[in-house]
Amino acid sequence: EVALQVPDKAVESVCPYCGVGCQLTYHVKDNRILYVEGRDGPANHERLCVKGRYGFDYAHHPHRLTRPLIRRADAPKRGDAVMDPDRVMEVFREATWDEALDLVGERLRTIRDTHGKRALAGFGSAKGSNEEAYLFQKLVRTGFGSNNVDHCTRLCHASSVAALLEGIGSGAVSNPVMDVGKAEVVIVIGANPTVNHPVAASWIKNAVKNGTKLIVADPRRSDLARLAHRFLQFKPDTDVAMLNAMMHVIVHEGLVDEDFIAGRTIGYDELRRNVEGYSPESMAPICGIDADTLREVARLYATSKGSMILWGMGVSQHVHGTDNARCLIALALMTGQIGRPGTGLHPLRGQNNVQGASDAGLIPMMYPDYQRVDNAAARQKFEQLWGMPLDPQPGLTVVEVMHAIRAGTVRGMYIMGENPAMSDPDANHAREALAALDHLVVQDIFLTETAYLADVILPASAFPEKTGTFTNTDRLVQMGRQALDPPGDARQDLWIIQQIAARMGLDWHYRDVSEVFDEMRHSMPSIGGITWERLQAEHAVTYPCLAEGDAGDPVVFTTTFPTETGRARFVPADIIPANERPDGEYPRVLITGRQLEHWHTGSMTRRASVLDAIEPDPVALVHPLDLEEIGVRPGDVITLESRRGEVSLYARAEEGTPRGAVFVPFCYYEAAINKLTNAALDPFGKIPEFKYCAVRIRAGGTE
Ligand code: SF4
């Protein structure tokens, strides 16, 4: 039927899912997307994965929120309440925009004026545009009056960013994904790009075909491992042991780049002394990789003309996530494998705009462009720009906000496009915290698990219903364009933020999204040279782009690092065990992550008909021998339990999952695996340990 229809317009935009940032074209008829095609963007050259190609009809789903909703007075909030989409109107009633917004403004103002400015907090979204992220953090900092603003970057690469800022002065990638084609050796560690960054994975596969040696290091054997020159299936939680052993080899065999170390770094002697105690022989039993393989991989990486490291959340989501990233940075620095095409460090960013949202200041310790809130000069600059005094104290991070709610110090929240009831660790605790708020306003396109705990729900616009800029994992600022009108009374997110700002006493007058972008770029040196007009004409511009007309630099740190001294810094790391180790009671390790077909908490992809048809049910991936040990067959229902909760779901046999571990995607509301995960934090990045906690498995479901 679709094939017979002729689109009445084609709109050029970008994919709403992962950080690869594929450019695409929506083909639209009668305000419905008929189909999507890949465009010749810098990151995808017409390629799209299954999500980009088929994951768009969520925008037309009958579950879309189309009217503001206010919780009924006789519908108390309970963290353990089970949502029934057919009985929503028993809990909420429809309202006009004025009624809903006035109620939000009155409640948030009352909390601020009664309990102080830090009693309010806001979570923005890595799915929103740069302009939405910028205005959201500006609203929290000026209208709420504190730095209690964060988003899901805290849950994905906060530790990587902490290590990168500390070590090389910038949290973004040094080289684009496409540089794998110029590298002789590529290490992919703690990442499963075939599933999570599929088009990026396709470039890696092409590079291998052309002779690049691929090293895959991961406790789970991914699809990419089939193409690897060497696959290091190290034991979960032993990254530092393995990486320090590689550095030990590089030091002992004289494979370091002495000129690079002398001319461009500080702290090498301390690092050298530290890795002395990490010989491959002593680390092999700890990490599970034999000493000869550790030696071979270290030599390959150090001696190639160009070696590149890409990593994902297998590295970052640990209590030692920052230490893991410190080791990767040290590897690159000691061998001089950075600052040239085909080298460098690339933390694969998760959501389509997690890079841009972080750049725009949607984090509690930094203003836009990573200018620290506790730096007097930076604060003065933004006080001048925004016309009011600002809180000098860094705000609370995602998990810290939940603790603060339970302690009674945070009492009101504004959540735009995030779903912490599903995505936060120890989700039962997070849901109880959200239910305990005096006032919660949620802005979203669906009645998410978080929205179900709200006092007021504001119906927002889906990705194809708005125009804005989005920054991909390669530092490419790209233009997303509106293809559809929002349904019913749903509104543009920028409009909603401004309406709340007005009710918090702010006097803003943005007539168009381009005016927000313009203000933003004048406060952010890294994108200062990118104009709206140029983005409209070219669709994508790489930063740093300091002055109008600059080409933008895909490869950075070629001669200097953006640190105070211009030099990068080695930071040694030692082994710190996971916060919760398996024991007799909970003998297995739970690893969480994503699936190819589903995205994050599933609110969009589970409402995309093709994607949901491919993967409709919650599954746990377990080694077949472990399934035998537990006494179940693939397809049987099993129950996973941790000290924090339990969920029942289907068992799937997967030989790539290590013995003693279980991998579960976190996108299924009916088996919300984050009820089991541990909220222990990395002390630097404040990222929770999603990649390791103790569980047990039993056959059968819950009663
Ligand atoms: Fe979208 Fe990422 Fe797939 Fe590209 S690789 S189509 S950006 S989900």
XYZ file of C-alpha atoms and ligand atoms in Angstrom:
711
model
C 0.000 0.000 0.000
C 2.876 2.337 0.908
C 4.593 1.585 -2.401
C 1.579 2.873 -4.314
C 1.528 6.203 -2.513
C 3.478 9.139 -3.876
C 5.087 11.359 -1.232
C 4.099 15.009 -1.344
C 7.342 16.219 0.195
C 10.881 15.123 1.040
C 12.540 16.575 4.144
C 16.276 16.320 4.823
C 17.130 15.542 8.419
C 19.172 13.220 10.653
C 18.417 9.942 12.404
C 16.858 10.272 15.875
C 18.667 7.290 17.380
C 22.380 6.779 17.904
C 25.382 9.070 18.012
C 26.630 8.069 14.563
C 24.346 10.801 13.232
C 23.306 9.376 9.884
C 21.692 11.876 7.559
C 18.392 10.796 6.038
C 15.409 11.995 4.056
C 11.835 11.634 5.278
C 9.343 11.029 2.468
C 6.040 12.399 3.694
C 2.441 12.314 2.542
C -0.498 13.860 4.376
C 1.561 14.493 7.516
C 2.704 10.847 7.681
C 6.157 9.463 6.970
C 5.854 6.901 4.178
C 9.493 5.832 4.135
C 13.015 6.973 4.904
C 16.172 6.961 2.785
C 19.801 7.499 3.730
C 21.525 10.651 2.489
C 25.141 11.291 1.644
C 26.079 12.644 5.072
C 29.695 12.718 6.297
C 29.046 9.930 8.830
C 26.917 7.575 6.752
C 27.279 8.151 2.987
C 23.712 6.937 2.424
C 23.927 3.992 4.825
C 21.258 3.471 7.486
C 20.715 0.669 9.972
C 17.400 -0.995 10.776
C 16.494 1.682 13.338
C 17.160 4.587 11.003
C 15.350 2.923 8.111
C 12.331 1.454 9.887
C 12.139 3.103 13.297
C 10.079 6.186 12.482
C 6.381 5.227 12.747
C 6.451 5.678 16.527
C 5.632 9.309 15.705
C 2.205 8.192 14.432
C 1.477 5.746 17.260
C -1.975 5.994 18.872
C -0.291 6.222 22.298
C 0.976 9.743 21.480
C 0.121 12.305 24.120
C -1.992 14.988 22.502
C -3.375 17.000 25.432
C -1.836 18.254 28.697
C -2.753 15.965 31.601
C -3.122 16.748 35.305
C -3.116 14.050 37.974
C -6.518 13.613 39.606
C -6.677 14.591 43.265
C -7.845 11.084 44.212
C -4.974 9.331 42.390
C -2.048 9.208 44.814
C 1.430 8.547 43.457
C 3.068 5.218 44.277
C 6.493 4.149 43.080
C 5.380 0.528 42.730
C 2.223 1.375 40.752
C 1.847 -0.680 37.586
C 0.880 1.384 34.563
C -2.176 0.310 32.596
C -2.392 2.368 29.385
C -6.119 1.613 29.113
C -6.854 3.139 32.515
C -4.768 6.284 32.230
C -7.782 8.565 32.453
C -8.581 7.114 35.870
C -5.301 8.654 37.054
C -5.121 11.832 34.950
C -7.583 14.332 33.490
C -7.167 16.473 30.404
C -6.417 20.169 30.845
C -5.814 23.240 28.727
C -2.252 24.412 28.182
C -2.854 27.495 30.319
C -4.233 25.480 33.215
C -1.412 22.941 33.101
C 1.380 25.504 32.696
C -0.034 27.807 35.375
C -0.183 24.884 37.786
C 3.433 23.912 36.980
C 4.619 27.503 37.440
C 2.744 28.007 40.685
C 3.982 24.718 42.240
C 7.615 25.121 41.170
C 7.698 28.767 42.329
C 6.227 27.795 45.689
C 8.879 25.092 46.208
C 11.668 27.472 45.168
C 10.453 30.290 47.396
C 9.681 28.047 50.379
C 12.529 25.520 50.350
C 15.244 27.349 48.438
C 16.571 27.282 44.898
C 18.383 23.967 45.276
C 15.074 22.262 46.111
C 14.331 22.160 42.364
C 16.057 20.049 39.717
C 15.703 19.349 36.008
C 16.627 16.464 33.715
C 16.873 17.407 30.047
C 17.311 15.015 27.168
C 20.057 13.777 24.873
C 17.321 13.199 22.297
C 16.450 16.887 22.174
C 18.224 19.458 20.048
C 21.193 21.577 21.083
C 18.855 24.552 21.332
C 16.472 22.684 23.652
C 19.386 21.539 25.820
C 20.760 25.072 25.976
C 17.427 26.663 26.915
C 16.624 23.913 29.417
C 19.883 24.370 31.344
C 19.481 28.141 31.147
C 16.002 27.807 32.655
C 17.277 25.644 35.540
C 20.254 27.938 36.202
C 18.355 31.219 35.989
C 14.687 30.369 36.668
C 15.108 27.586 39.221
C 18.337 29.188 40.487
C 20.725 26.235 40.921
C 22.943 23.930 38.871
C 20.764 20.869 39.542
C 20.525 19.986 35.872
C 21.681 16.779 34.255
C 20.746 14.207 31.637
C 21.564 10.699 30.524
C 25.187 11.473 29.702
C 25.603 10.723 33.403
C 24.557 7.165 32.646
C 26.711 6.556 29.580
C 30.060 8.338 29.179
C 30.386 10.638 32.219
C 33.468 8.726 33.368
C 35.046 8.837 29.899
C 34.475 12.589 29.774
C 35.936 13.046 33.267
C 39.102 11.179 32.232
C 39.364 12.974 28.884
C 38.943 16.448 30.396
C 41.534 15.626 33.034
C 43.988 14.014 30.616
C 43.723 15.911 27.355
C 41.481 18.899 28.157
C 38.518 17.952 25.945
C 35.679 15.485 26.433
C 35.003 14.970 22.738
C 36.570 12.543 20.278
C 39.964 13.253 18.727
C 39.168 11.615 15.364
C 35.968 10.724 13.528
C 34.796 7.109 13.204
C 35.591 7.227 9.502
C 39.300 7.408 10.415
C 39.265 3.651 11.054
C 39.813 3.393 7.307
C 43.157 5.196 7.723
C 44.310 3.188 10.741
C 46.583 0.137 10.612
C 45.308 -1.092 13.959
C 41.904 -0.455 15.550
C 41.061 -1.449 19.110
C 37.355 -1.681 19.926
C 36.936 -2.191 23.655
C 33.797 -2.430 25.782
C 31.644 -1.611 22.779
C 29.311 -3.527 20.513
C 29.015 -1.200 17.518
C 27.284 -3.777 15.308
C 24.331 -3.444 17.661
C 24.670 0.049 19.092
C 26.370 2.031 16.301
C 25.642 -0.150 13.281
C 26.721 2.220 10.524
C 29.960 2.941 12.405
C 30.455 -0.828 12.592
C 30.056 -1.024 8.839
C 33.010 1.372 8.404
C 35.075 -0.784 10.761
C 34.176 -3.879 8.706
C 35.195 -2.077 5.511
C 38.520 -1.119 7.103
C 39.197 -4.741 8.076
C 38.464 -5.795 4.524
C 41.092 -3.322 3.363
C 43.756 -4.650 5.709
C 43.271 -2.868 9.047
C 44.011 -5.176 11.981
C 41.051 -5.166 14.365
C 41.472 -5.976 18.055
C 38.185 -6.518 19.883
C 38.335 -6.605 23.678
C 35.141 -7.377 25.557
C 33.812 -9.837 28.137
C 31.020 -10.645 25.632
C 31.845 -11.951 22.191
C 30.153 -9.588 19.772
C 29.452 -10.036 16.083
C 32.453 -7.802 15.291
C 34.754 -10.251 17.096
C 34.343 -12.647 14.149
C 36.365 -10.217 12.040
C 38.973 -9.487 14.675
C 42.667 -10.220 14.213
C 42.669 -10.879 17.959
C 39.666 -11.127 20.262
C 40.384 -10.583 23.951
C 37.475 -11.991 25.939
C 38.693 -10.641 29.254
C 36.928 -11.318 32.527
C 34.301 -8.715 33.418
C 35.645 -5.938 35.668
C 39.350 -6.492 34.840
C 39.928 -3.714 32.294
C 42.607 -1.936 34.340
C 44.577 -5.139 34.886
C 44.580 -5.933 31.160
C 45.391 -2.401 29.972
C 48.124 -1.840 32.559
C 49.708 -5.117 31.453
C 49.762 -3.876 27.856
C 51.401 -0.637 28.982
C 53.932 -2.660 30.986
C 54.925 -4.441 27.766
C 55.220 -1.182 25.840
C 57.484 0.314 28.508
C 59.645 -2.794 28.933
C 60.149 -3.367 25.236
C 61.043 0.270 24.577
C 58.024 0.853 22.325
C 57.114 4.211 23.805
C 57.267 7.375 21.672
C 59.895 9.268 23.621
C 59.631 12.444 21.556
C 55.876 12.642 21.988
C 56.141 12.000 25.728
C 58.885 14.611 26.162
C 57.319 17.251 23.965
C 53.597 16.899 24.581
C 52.859 15.256 27.941
C 53.405 15.422 31.693
C 53.341 12.726 34.379
C 54.939 9.876 32.417
C 57.394 8.821 35.136
C 54.575 8.248 37.592
C 52.691 6.154 35.046
C 55.807 4.144 34.179
C 56.425 3.368 37.845
C 52.802 2.373 38.307
C 52.635 -0.117 35.426
C 55.879 -1.728 36.615
C 53.832 -3.934 38.935
C 51.521 -5.131 36.146
C 53.510 -7.709 34.196
C 51.523 -9.752 31.656
C 52.344 -12.924 33.610
C 50.893 -11.549 36.839
C 47.814 -10.029 35.156
C 46.959 -12.988 32.897
C 45.188 -14.986 35.628
C 43.294 -11.861 36.704
C 42.043 -10.716 33.299
C 41.905 -14.132 31.653
C 44.080 -13.195 28.644
C 47.355 -15.085 28.304
C 50.609 -13.152 28.579
C 51.695 -13.821 24.983
C 48.475 -12.378 23.571
C 48.759 -9.316 25.795
C 52.302 -8.824 24.483
C 51.329 -9.287 20.867
C 48.436 -6.834 21.046
C 50.531 -4.248 22.894
C 53.242 -4.475 20.227
C 50.750 -4.208 17.409
C 49.112 -1.133 18.883
C 52.377 0.624 19.747
C 54.301 -0.028 16.543
C 51.710 0.557 13.830
C 51.826 3.743 11.753
C 48.363 4.608 13.000
C 46.378 3.007 15.845
C 42.949 4.105 16.960
C 40.890 3.184 20.046
C 37.092 3.217 20.102
C 35.242 2.399 23.286
C 31.756 2.173 24.684
C 29.926 1.721 27.907
C 31.621 -1.540 28.730
C 34.503 0.747 29.646
C 32.603 3.612 31.227
C 29.792 2.028 33.285
C 31.882 0.823 36.217
C 32.853 2.295 39.559
C 36.310 2.347 37.954
C 35.046 3.721 34.619
C 37.238 6.822 34.859
C 40.265 4.621 35.592
C 39.464 2.437 32.581
C 39.394 5.515 30.342
C 42.583 6.875 31.956
C 44.357 3.692 30.858
C 43.148 4.057 27.254
C 44.299 7.687 27.191
C 47.687 6.690 28.619
C 48.081 3.995 25.942
C 47.533 6.569 23.215
C 49.827 9.154 24.799
C 52.771 6.863 25.586
C 52.852 5.625 21.984
C 52.074 8.964 20.317
C 48.999 7.399 18.718
C 46.987 10.623 18.751
C 46.931 13.872 16.804
C 47.120 12.352 13.317
C 44.572 10.875 10.918
C 43.972 7.189 11.672
C 44.932 7.467 15.350
C 43.320 8.810 18.476
C 40.607 8.232 21.028
C 36.936 7.810 20.222
C 34.359 7.208 22.953
C 31.361 6.141 20.844
C 28.587 8.438 22.040
C 25.235 6.760 22.622
C 22.238 8.939 21.908
C 21.939 11.068 18.800
C 22.663 14.279 20.729
C 24.403 13.269 23.933
C 27.530 15.063 22.699
C 25.614 18.239 21.886
C 23.529 18.246 25.061
C 26.704 17.968 27.139
C 28.408 20.662 25.055
C 25.366 22.910 25.605
C 25.764 22.740 29.390
C 23.110 20.183 30.305
C 25.373 18.963 33.116
C 25.550 20.124 36.723
C 29.158 21.230 36.970
C 29.640 23.040 33.644
C 28.105 25.872 31.655
C 28.057 25.535 27.861
C 31.408 24.479 26.381
C 32.570 22.861 29.646
C 33.161 26.182 31.406
C 33.068 25.274 35.093
C 30.342 26.782 37.276
C 32.834 27.074 40.156
C 35.236 29.114 38.021
C 34.612 32.786 38.863
C 35.543 34.081 35.402
C 33.247 31.612 33.639
C 30.431 32.375 36.041
C 30.841 36.111 35.525
C 30.664 35.621 31.763
C 27.333 33.777 31.982
C 25.977 36.150 34.637
C 26.586 38.931 32.158
C 25.069 37.024 29.232
C 21.987 35.883 31.145
C 21.626 39.058 33.249
C 21.474 37.645 36.754
C 23.636 36.159 39.553
C 24.258 32.403 39.278
C 24.792 29.672 41.877
C 28.561 29.012 42.243
C 28.031 25.487 43.600
C 28.011 22.550 41.164
C 24.641 20.842 41.112
C 23.535 17.281 41.729
C 23.972 14.485 39.192
C 21.201 12.088 38.087
C 21.588 9.494 40.848
C 22.418 12.147 43.460
C 19.107 13.885 42.688
C 17.245 10.662 43.532
C 19.051 10.434 46.882
C 18.318 14.125 47.541
C 14.607 13.559 46.942
C 14.595 10.759 49.503
C 16.443 13.078 51.905
C 13.842 15.807 51.343
C 16.268 18.361 49.927
C 14.985 18.181 46.328
C 11.195 18.559 46.226
C 10.258 19.566 42.707
C 11.413 18.390 39.259
C 10.988 19.146 35.595
C 11.883 16.182 33.372
C 11.983 16.693 29.613
C 12.237 13.604 27.419
C 14.009 11.308 29.862
C 12.723 8.203 31.565
C 14.654 7.720 34.830
C 11.980 5.334 36.152
C 13.393 2.902 33.578
C 16.942 4.107 33.011
C 18.210 4.791 36.533
C 19.999 2.060 38.455
C 18.062 0.488 41.330
C 14.901 1.598 39.533
C 12.561 0.721 42.405
C 14.422 3.258 44.525
C 14.290 5.811 41.687
C 10.533 5.291 41.220
C 9.866 5.702 44.926
C 11.912 8.907 44.860
C 10.001 10.307 41.871
C 6.703 9.439 43.548
C 7.812 11.263 46.696
C 8.319 14.634 44.961
C 6.001 17.481 45.958
C 5.692 18.292 42.263
C 6.860 16.493 39.128
C 6.237 17.825 35.638
C 7.124 15.552 32.712
C 7.331 16.679 29.102
C 7.260 13.777 26.675
C 5.614 12.263 23.640
C 4.359 9.102 25.383
C 3.108 8.198 28.810
C 6.448 6.789 29.955
C 7.001 5.020 33.254
C 8.313 8.365 34.573
C 5.335 10.329 33.242
C 3.053 7.920 35.076
C 4.474 9.324 38.343
C 3.980 12.966 37.316
C 1.607 15.609 38.623
C 1.457 17.303 35.239
C 2.286 15.826 31.812
C 2.985 18.139 28.891
C 2.615 16.630 25.384
C 5.749 17.360 23.365
C 6.935 17.051 19.775
C 8.580 13.951 18.317
C 11.912 14.183 16.531
C 10.479 14.608 12.994
C 8.178 17.357 14.273
C 10.841 19.944 15.035
C 13.818 21.794 13.654
C 17.109 22.079 15.499
C 20.775 21.132 15.543
C 22.237 17.855 16.775
C 25.893 16.987 17.397
C 27.065 13.481 16.609
C 29.871 11.401 18.065
C 32.333 12.908 15.516
C 31.681 16.511 16.717
C 29.563 17.163 13.640
C 26.850 19.750 14.250
C 24.008 18.748 11.927
C 20.658 20.215 10.977
C 17.487 18.270 11.809
C 14.430 19.585 10.023
C 10.725 19.450 10.762
C 8.840 17.028 8.516
C 5.525 16.663 10.393
C 3.122 18.736 12.448
C 2.725 17.514 16.036
C -0.573 15.679 16.672
C -3.530 17.237 18.490
C -2.484 19.813 21.023
C 1.117 18.593 21.369
C 3.610 21.469 21.161
C 7.211 22.171 20.265
C 9.576 21.517 23.177
C 11.226 24.923 22.782
C 7.817 26.572 23.160
C 7.056 24.573 26.323
C 10.423 25.422 27.930
C 9.811 29.097 27.247
C 6.291 28.941 28.687
C 7.628 27.463 31.918
C 10.449 30.021 31.925
C 7.870 32.826 31.713
C 6.034 31.379 34.695
C 9.304 31.231 36.662
C 9.678 34.988 36.144
C 12.014 34.997 33.135
C 11.532 37.442 30.305
C 12.662 35.606 27.158
C 11.878 36.607 23.617
C 13.119 33.950 21.212
C 11.063 34.117 18.043
C 12.813 31.275 16.259
C 15.094 28.332 16.999
C 17.852 30.083 15.013
C 17.913 32.858 17.616
C 18.582 30.309 20.366
C 21.380 28.790 18.278
C 22.854 32.222 17.739
C 22.922 33.006 21.478
C 24.400 29.595 22.147
C 27.231 29.887 19.643
C 28.206 33.286 21.022
C 28.669 31.681 24.465
C 30.528 28.609 23.119
C 33.919 29.283 21.502
C 34.044 25.746 20.036
C 31.087 26.446 17.720
C 31.490 30.227 17.565
C 32.164 30.136 13.823
C 29.139 28.030 12.876
C 26.223 30.085 11.632
C 22.635 28.954 11.168
C 22.816 29.925 7.516
C 25.879 27.760 6.956
C 24.202 24.786 8.609
C 21.174 25.256 6.397
C 23.363 25.300 3.327
C 25.876 22.579 4.258
C 23.719 20.456 6.652
C 26.741 19.641 8.864
C 29.829 21.455 10.181
C 32.524 19.957 12.430
C 33.721 21.778 15.538
C 36.084 23.214 16.718
C 35.040 25.961 14.343
C 36.236 29.093 16.048
C 35.634 31.770 13.426
C 33.111 32.134 10.640
C 34.487 30.532 7.521
C 36.699 28.007 9.370
C 36.495 24.587 7.791
C 36.203 22.811 11.188
C 38.714 20.223 12.416
C 37.792 16.525 12.175
C 41.209 15.609 13.667
C 42.339 17.580 16.714
C 45.345 17.731 19.086
C 47.693 17.790 16.085
C 50.185 20.131 17.764
C 48.815 20.899 21.212
C 46.166 19.838 23.743
C 43.494 22.242 25.060
C 44.894 22.145 28.591
C 46.441 25.002 30.571
C 49.954 23.895 29.632
C 49.095 22.648 26.154
C 50.335 19.213 27.263
C 48.381 16.064 27.964
C 48.606 14.382 31.354
C 49.163 10.740 32.281
C 47.005 9.590 35.184
C 47.928 6.154 36.547
C 45.200 3.731 37.635
C 45.179 0.726 39.928
C 42.734 -2.151 40.226
C 39.506 -1.296 42.066
C 37.013 -4.173 42.275
C 33.357 -3.856 41.330
C 31.141 -2.578 44.119
C 29.126 -5.800 44.373
C 30.896 -9.078 43.608
C 29.147 -12.430 43.121
C 28.904 -14.627 46.212
C 27.170 -17.800 47.346
C 23.792 -16.097 47.506
C 24.000 -14.171 44.219
C 26.581 -16.123 42.197
C 26.269 -14.588 38.712
C 27.186 -11.268 37.111
C 24.505 -9.111 35.456
C 25.598 -7.022 32.468
C 23.038 -4.636 30.949
C 23.023 -2.958 27.547
C 21.094 -2.515 24.327
C 19.773 -4.474 21.374
C 20.044 -3.649 17.684
C 16.309 -3.123 17.248
C 15.521 -1.241 20.434
C 16.666 2.031 21.763
C 17.255 2.796 25.424
C 14.068 2.534 27.488
C 12.106 1.441 24.413
C 9.562 4.275 24.484
C 10.115 4.950 20.747
C 11.345 1.689 19.209
C 8.827 -0.526 20.956
C 6.194 1.637 19.267
C 7.906 1.293 15.869
C 6.031 -1.584 14.251
C 8.867 -3.249 12.301
C 11.348 -3.052 15.160
C 8.853 -4.328 17.699
C 7.892 -7.184 15.407
C 11.533 -8.320 15.225
C 12.183 -8.135 18.974
C 8.841 -8.115 20.808
C 9.721 -9.693 24.161
C 12.152 -9.179 27.027
C 15.065 -11.608 26.912
C 18.072 -12.571 29.005
C 21.134 -13.809 27.098
C 22.814 -16.687 28.905
C 25.558 -19.117 27.882
C 23.956 -22.423 26.786
C 25.955 -24.404 29.360
C 24.715 -22.080 32.096
C 21.146 -22.603 30.894
C 21.708 -26.322 31.185
C 23.094 -25.839 34.672
C 20.032 -23.837 35.695
C 17.798 -26.481 34.132
C 15.998 -24.398 31.512
C 15.806 -24.388 27.728
C 15.974 -21.404 25.378
C 12.560 -19.747 25.335
C 11.693 -20.737 28.891
C 10.800 -18.071 31.402
C 13.447 -17.389 34.037
C 13.573 -15.006 36.969
C 16.590 -12.861 37.786
C 16.991 -11.609 41.320
C 19.425 -9.175 42.910
C 19.470 -7.612 46.366
C 17.298 -4.808 44.954
C 14.568 -6.522 42.959
C 13.556 -9.237 40.541
C 12.242 -9.552 36.988
C 10.976 -12.444 34.872
C 11.778 -12.748 31.177
C 12.627 -15.247 28.437
C 15.936 -17.106 28.365
C 17.927 -16.925 25.141
C 21.040 -19.017 24.575
C 24.080 -16.988 23.504
C 27.545 -18.469 23.364
C 29.124 -15.011 23.340
C 27.970 -14.344 26.890
C 30.676 -15.496 29.298
C 29.964 -18.378 31.659
C 28.634 -17.100 34.963
C 27.209 -13.909 33.469
C 23.856 -12.852 32.032
C 23.237 -9.999 29.595
C 19.884 -8.191 29.611
C 18.736 -5.229 27.448
C 17.180 -2.426 29.482
C 14.387 -1.445 27.084
C 11.520 -3.664 28.308
C 9.107 -2.027 30.759
C 7.581 -5.400 31.623
C 10.995 -6.662 32.762
C 12.681 -3.421 33.816
C 16.150 -4.787 34.456
C 17.315 -1.640 36.202
C 15.246 -2.768 39.181
C 18.216 -5.097 39.757
C 21.210 -2.878 38.944
C 23.487 -1.268 41.506
C 23.481 2.509 42.040
C 27.134 2.534 43.207
C 28.933 5.417 41.466
C 32.318 6.033 39.920
C 33.679 8.787 42.210
C 34.850 11.028 39.343
C 32.204 10.726 36.628
C 29.369 9.804 39.066
C 28.305 7.116 36.605
C 26.499 4.044 38.008
C 27.910 0.526 37.677
C 25.425 -0.788 35.089
C 27.924 -3.317 33.772
C 28.389 -5.343 36.921
C 26.270 -6.505 39.833
C 25.521 -9.826 41.514
C 22.372 -11.773 40.625
C 20.942 -15.251 40.781
C 18.759 -16.987 38.229
C 15.955 -19.455 38.779
C 13.688 -21.276 36.390
C 10.128 -20.012 36.042
C 8.409 -16.671 36.492
C 7.229 -14.689 39.466
C 4.020 -15.780 41.143
Fe 20.487 5.920 13.104
Fe 22.694 5.168 14.373
Fe 21.461 3.480 12.743
Fe 22.738 5.612 11.759
S 23.663 3.882 12.829
S 20.732 4.868 11.148
S 22.339 7.143 13.377
S 20.648 4.306 14.665
